[in-house]
Short mmCIF file of C-alpha atoms and ligand atoms in Angstrom, two decimals:
data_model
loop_
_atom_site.label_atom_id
_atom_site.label_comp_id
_atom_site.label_asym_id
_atom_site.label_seq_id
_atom_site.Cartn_x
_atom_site.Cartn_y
_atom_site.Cartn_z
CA UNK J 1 0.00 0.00 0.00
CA UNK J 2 1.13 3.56 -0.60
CA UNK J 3 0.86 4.61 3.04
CA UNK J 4 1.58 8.61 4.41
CA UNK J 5 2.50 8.97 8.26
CA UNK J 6 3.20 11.69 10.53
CA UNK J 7 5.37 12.47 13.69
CA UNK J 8 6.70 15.01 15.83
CA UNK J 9 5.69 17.98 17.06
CA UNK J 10 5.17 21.29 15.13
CA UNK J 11 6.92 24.40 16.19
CA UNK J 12 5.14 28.10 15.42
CA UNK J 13 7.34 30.63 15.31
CA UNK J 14 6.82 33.51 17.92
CA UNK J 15 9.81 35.93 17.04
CA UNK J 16 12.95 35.07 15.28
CA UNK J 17 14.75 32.74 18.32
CA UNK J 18 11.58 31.97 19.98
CA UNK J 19 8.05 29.22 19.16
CA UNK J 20 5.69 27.39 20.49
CA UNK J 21 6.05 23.52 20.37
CA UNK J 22 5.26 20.23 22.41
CA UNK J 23 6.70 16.68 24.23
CA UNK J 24 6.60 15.17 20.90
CA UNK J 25 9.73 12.97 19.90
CA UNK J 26 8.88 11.57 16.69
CA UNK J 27 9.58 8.15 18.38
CA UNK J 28 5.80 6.32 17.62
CA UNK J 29 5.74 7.94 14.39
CA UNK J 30 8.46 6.86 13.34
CA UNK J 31 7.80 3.30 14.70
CA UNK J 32 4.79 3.40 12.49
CA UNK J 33 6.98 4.44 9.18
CA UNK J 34 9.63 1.83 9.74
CA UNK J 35 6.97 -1.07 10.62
CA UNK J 36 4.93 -0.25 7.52
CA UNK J 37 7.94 0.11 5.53
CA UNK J 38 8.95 -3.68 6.70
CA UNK J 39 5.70 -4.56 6.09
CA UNK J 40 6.19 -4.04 2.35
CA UNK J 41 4.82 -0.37 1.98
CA UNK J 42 5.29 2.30 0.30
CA UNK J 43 6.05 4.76 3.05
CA UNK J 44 6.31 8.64 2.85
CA UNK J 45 6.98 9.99 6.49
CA UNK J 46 6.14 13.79 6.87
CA UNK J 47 8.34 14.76 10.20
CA UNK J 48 7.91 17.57 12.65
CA UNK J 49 11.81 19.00 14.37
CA UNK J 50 12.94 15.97 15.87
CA UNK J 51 16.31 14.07 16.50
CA UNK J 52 15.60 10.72 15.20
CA UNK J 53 17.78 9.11 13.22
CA UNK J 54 17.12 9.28 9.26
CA UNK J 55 15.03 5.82 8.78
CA UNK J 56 16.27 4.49 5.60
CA UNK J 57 13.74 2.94 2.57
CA UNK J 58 11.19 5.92 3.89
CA UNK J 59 10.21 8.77 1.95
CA UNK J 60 11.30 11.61 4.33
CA UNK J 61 10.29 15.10 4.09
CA UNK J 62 10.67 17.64 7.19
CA UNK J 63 8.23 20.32 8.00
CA UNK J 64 8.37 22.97 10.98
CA UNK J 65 5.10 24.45 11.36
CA UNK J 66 1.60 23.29 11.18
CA UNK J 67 0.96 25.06 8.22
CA UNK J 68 3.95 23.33 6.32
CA UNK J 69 2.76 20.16 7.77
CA UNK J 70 -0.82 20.78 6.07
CA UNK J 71 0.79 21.57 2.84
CA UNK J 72 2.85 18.23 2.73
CA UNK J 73 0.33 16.00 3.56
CA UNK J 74 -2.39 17.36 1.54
CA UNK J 75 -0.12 17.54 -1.81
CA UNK J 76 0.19 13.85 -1.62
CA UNK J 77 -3.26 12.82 0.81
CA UNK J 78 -5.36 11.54 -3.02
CA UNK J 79 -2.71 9.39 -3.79
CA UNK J 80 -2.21 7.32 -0.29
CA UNK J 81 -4.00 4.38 0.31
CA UNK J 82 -3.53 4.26 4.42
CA UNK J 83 -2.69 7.87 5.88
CA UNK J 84 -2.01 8.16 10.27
CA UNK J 85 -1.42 11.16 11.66
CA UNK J 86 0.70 10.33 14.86
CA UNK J 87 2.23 14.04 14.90
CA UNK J 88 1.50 16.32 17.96
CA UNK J 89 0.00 19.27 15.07
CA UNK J 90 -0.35 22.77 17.27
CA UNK J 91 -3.86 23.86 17.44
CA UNK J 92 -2.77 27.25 17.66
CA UNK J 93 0.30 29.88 16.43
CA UNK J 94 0.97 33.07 17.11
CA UNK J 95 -1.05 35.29 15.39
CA UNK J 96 1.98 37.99 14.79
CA UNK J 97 4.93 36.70 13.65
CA UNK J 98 8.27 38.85 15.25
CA UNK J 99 10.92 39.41 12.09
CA UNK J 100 13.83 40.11 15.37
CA UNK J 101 13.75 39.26 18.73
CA UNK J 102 11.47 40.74 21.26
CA UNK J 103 12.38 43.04 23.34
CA UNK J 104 11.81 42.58 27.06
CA UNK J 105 9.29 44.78 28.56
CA UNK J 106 8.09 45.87 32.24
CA UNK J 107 4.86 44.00 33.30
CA UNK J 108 2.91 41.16 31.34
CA UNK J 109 3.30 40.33 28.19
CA UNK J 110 -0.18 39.01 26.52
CA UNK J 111 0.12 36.60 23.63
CA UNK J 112 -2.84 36.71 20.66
CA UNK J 113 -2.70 32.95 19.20
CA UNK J 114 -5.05 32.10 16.59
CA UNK J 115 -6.26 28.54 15.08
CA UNK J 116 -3.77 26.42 12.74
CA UNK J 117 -5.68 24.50 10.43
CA UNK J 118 -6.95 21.17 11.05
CA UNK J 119 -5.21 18.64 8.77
CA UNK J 120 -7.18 14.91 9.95
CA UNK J 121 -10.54 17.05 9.60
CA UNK J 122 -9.54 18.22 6.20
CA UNK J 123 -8.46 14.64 5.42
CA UNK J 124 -11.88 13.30 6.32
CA UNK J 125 -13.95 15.90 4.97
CA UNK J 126 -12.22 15.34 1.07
CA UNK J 127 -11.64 11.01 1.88
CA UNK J 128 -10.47 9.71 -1.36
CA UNK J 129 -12.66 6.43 -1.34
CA UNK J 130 -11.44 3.35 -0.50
CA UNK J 131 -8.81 5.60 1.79
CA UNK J 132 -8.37 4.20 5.09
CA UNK J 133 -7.53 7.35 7.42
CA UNK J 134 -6.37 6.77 11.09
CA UNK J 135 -5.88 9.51 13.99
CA UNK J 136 -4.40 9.46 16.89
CA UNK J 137 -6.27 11.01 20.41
CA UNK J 138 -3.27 12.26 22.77
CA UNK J 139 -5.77 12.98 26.29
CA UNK J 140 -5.38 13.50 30.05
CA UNK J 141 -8.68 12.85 30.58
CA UNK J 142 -11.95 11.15 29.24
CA UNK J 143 -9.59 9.08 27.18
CA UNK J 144 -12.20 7.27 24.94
CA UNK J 145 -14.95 9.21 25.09
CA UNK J 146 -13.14 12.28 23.88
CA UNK J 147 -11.07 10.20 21.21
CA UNK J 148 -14.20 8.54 19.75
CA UNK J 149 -15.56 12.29 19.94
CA UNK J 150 -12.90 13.08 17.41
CA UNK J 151 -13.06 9.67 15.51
CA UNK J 152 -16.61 10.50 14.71
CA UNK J 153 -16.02 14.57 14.22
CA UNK J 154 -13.05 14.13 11.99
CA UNK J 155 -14.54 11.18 9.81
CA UNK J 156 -12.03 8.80 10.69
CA UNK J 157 -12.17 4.87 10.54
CA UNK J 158 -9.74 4.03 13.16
CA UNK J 159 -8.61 6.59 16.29
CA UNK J 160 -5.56 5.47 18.74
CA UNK J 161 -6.80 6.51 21.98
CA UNK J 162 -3.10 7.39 23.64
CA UNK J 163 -3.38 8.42 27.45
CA UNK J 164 -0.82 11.34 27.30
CA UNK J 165 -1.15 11.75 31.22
CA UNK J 166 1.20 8.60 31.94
CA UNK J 167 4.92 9.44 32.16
CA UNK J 168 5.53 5.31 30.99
CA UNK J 169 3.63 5.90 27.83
CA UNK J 170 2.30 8.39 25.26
CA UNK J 171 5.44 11.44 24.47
CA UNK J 172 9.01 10.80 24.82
CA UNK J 173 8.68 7.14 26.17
CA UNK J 174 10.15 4.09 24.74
CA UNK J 175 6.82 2.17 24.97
CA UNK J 176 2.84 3.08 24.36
CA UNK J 177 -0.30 1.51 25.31
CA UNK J 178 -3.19 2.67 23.62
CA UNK J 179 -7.10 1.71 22.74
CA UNK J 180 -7.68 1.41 18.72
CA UNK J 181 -11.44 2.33 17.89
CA UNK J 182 -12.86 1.74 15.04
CA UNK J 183 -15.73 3.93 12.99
CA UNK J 184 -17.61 0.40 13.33
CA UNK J 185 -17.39 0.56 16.99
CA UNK J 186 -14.68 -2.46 17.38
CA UNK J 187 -12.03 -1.41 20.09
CA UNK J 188 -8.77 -3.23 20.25
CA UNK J 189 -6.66 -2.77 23.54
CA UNK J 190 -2.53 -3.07 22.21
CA UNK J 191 0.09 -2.64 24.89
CA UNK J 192 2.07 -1.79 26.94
CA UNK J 193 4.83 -2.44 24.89
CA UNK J 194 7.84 -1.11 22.57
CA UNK J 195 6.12 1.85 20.15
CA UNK J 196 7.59 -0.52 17.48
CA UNK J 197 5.78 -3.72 18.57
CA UNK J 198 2.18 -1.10 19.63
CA UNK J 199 3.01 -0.16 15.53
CA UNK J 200 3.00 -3.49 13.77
CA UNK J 201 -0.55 -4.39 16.07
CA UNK J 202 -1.88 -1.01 14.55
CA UNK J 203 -0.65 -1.40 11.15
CA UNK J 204 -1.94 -5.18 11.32
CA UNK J 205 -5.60 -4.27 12.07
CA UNK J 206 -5.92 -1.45 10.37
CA UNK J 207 -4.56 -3.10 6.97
CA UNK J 208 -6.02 -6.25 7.60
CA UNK J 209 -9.36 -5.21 8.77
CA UNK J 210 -10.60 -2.94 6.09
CA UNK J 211 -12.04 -0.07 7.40
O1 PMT T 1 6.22 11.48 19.45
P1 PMT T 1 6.23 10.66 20.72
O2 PMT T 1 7.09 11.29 21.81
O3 PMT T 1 6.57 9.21 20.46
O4 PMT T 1 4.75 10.69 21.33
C1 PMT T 1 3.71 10.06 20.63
C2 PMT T 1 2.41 10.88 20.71
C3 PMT T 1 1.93 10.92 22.16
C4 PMT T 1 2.65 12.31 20.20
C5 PMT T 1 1.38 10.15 19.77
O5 PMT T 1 1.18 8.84 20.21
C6 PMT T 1 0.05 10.88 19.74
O6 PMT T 1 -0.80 10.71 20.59
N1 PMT T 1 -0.13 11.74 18.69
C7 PMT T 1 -1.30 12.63 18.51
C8 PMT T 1 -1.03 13.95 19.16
C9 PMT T 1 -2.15 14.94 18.96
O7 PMT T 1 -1.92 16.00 18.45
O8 PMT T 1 -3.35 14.53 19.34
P2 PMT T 1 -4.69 15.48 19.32
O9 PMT T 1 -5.68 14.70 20.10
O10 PMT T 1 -4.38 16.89 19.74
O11 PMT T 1 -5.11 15.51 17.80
C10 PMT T 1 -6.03 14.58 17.23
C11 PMT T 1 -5.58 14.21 15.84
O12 PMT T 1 -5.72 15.35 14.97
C12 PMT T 1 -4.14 13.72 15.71
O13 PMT T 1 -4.11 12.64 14.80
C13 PMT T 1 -3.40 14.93 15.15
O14 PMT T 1 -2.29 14.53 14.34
C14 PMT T 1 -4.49 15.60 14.31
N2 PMT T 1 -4.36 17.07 14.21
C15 PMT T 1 -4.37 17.85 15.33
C16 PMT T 1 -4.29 19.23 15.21
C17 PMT T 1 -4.21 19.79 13.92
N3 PMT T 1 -4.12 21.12 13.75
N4 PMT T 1 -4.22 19.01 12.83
C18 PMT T 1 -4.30 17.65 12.96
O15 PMT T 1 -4.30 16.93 11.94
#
């Protein structure tokens, strides 16, 4: 299958040595690219700033900011078969970019953010058919409720609820755990275990099982 995956975080620029960004590593993303790519696939990986080694056989192109990231993906979304979007995207950037660096001022500083675009709900709104679209749901609370909340609101078939409130799973860990739900209401629990071995059991059922 022609598959498209993303990882990392995003970082929006706030002035010219300072942005907003998350805990994102890259490190389940990338699990994802290099399992599909063993699996046989086709894989393009679309990475956020991270310092992962270059996974070789993978289509790699690196993005900073949201905006970049929604540009990359959606150039090459009609072609891909199976597309997961494992990157920590920011909701919001700054809504003034600095050219040079700001200047420290007495008393508060108040920063105007506005909304970055929504790349999974542009995904599922313009589904190529026969596309099989997975999200992920990074929460600290209301884990599957929220995540099949966005499973449903982004038209998604599959969702990867990922409790991001653990410190032994979810960003910057070795291993993940998380619930995969499916647009048909099946729910597979996979993990704890290496992100590589939570991957394959993704990549299994969501290849093998339609959508
Ligand atoms: O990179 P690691 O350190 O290994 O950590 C892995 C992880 C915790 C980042 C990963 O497992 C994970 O949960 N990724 C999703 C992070 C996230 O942004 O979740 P969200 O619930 O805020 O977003 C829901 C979905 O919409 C995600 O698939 C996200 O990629 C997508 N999204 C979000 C915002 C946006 N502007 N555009 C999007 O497409």
């Amino acid at each position: 299958m022609k598959v498209l995956i993303t990882a990392g975080p995003t970082r929006e620029k706030l002035d010219a040595v300072r942005f907003l960004t998350n805990r994102s590593t890259g490190k389940m993303g990338y699990a994802l690219a290099e399992a599909a790519r063993d699996a046989g696939h086709t894989v393009t990986l679309v990475s956020g700033p991270v310092t992962l080694p270059f996974p070789a056989g993978i289509e790699l192109i690196f993005v900073e900011s949201a905006a970049e990231m929604a540009e990359a993906v959606k150039e090459r979304a009609a072609q891909m078969e199976l597309i997961i979007m494992c990157a920590a995207v920011a909701d919001y950037r700054p809504k003034q970019i600095h050219l040079g660096k700001l200047k420290k001022q007495p008393g508060n500083f108040l920063l105007e953010l506005e909304r970055t675009e929504d790349i999974l709900s542009t995904l599922g709104a313009s589904k190529v058919a026969g596309q099989i679209l997975v999200g992920f749901a990074a929460e600290t609370d209301d884990l599957l409720t929220n995540a099949a909340q966005k499973l449903k609101a982004k038209n998604l078939d599959w969702i990867c609820a990922n409790d991001v409130s653990r410190s032994d799973i979810g960003f910057g860990s070795d291993e993940n755990a998380v619930t995969l739900l499916g647009q048909d209401s099946r729910r597979y629990g996979i993990g704890p275990d290496t992100k590589r071995a939570v991957a394959e059991a993704i990549l299994e059922i969501v290849t093998d099982s339609g959508r």
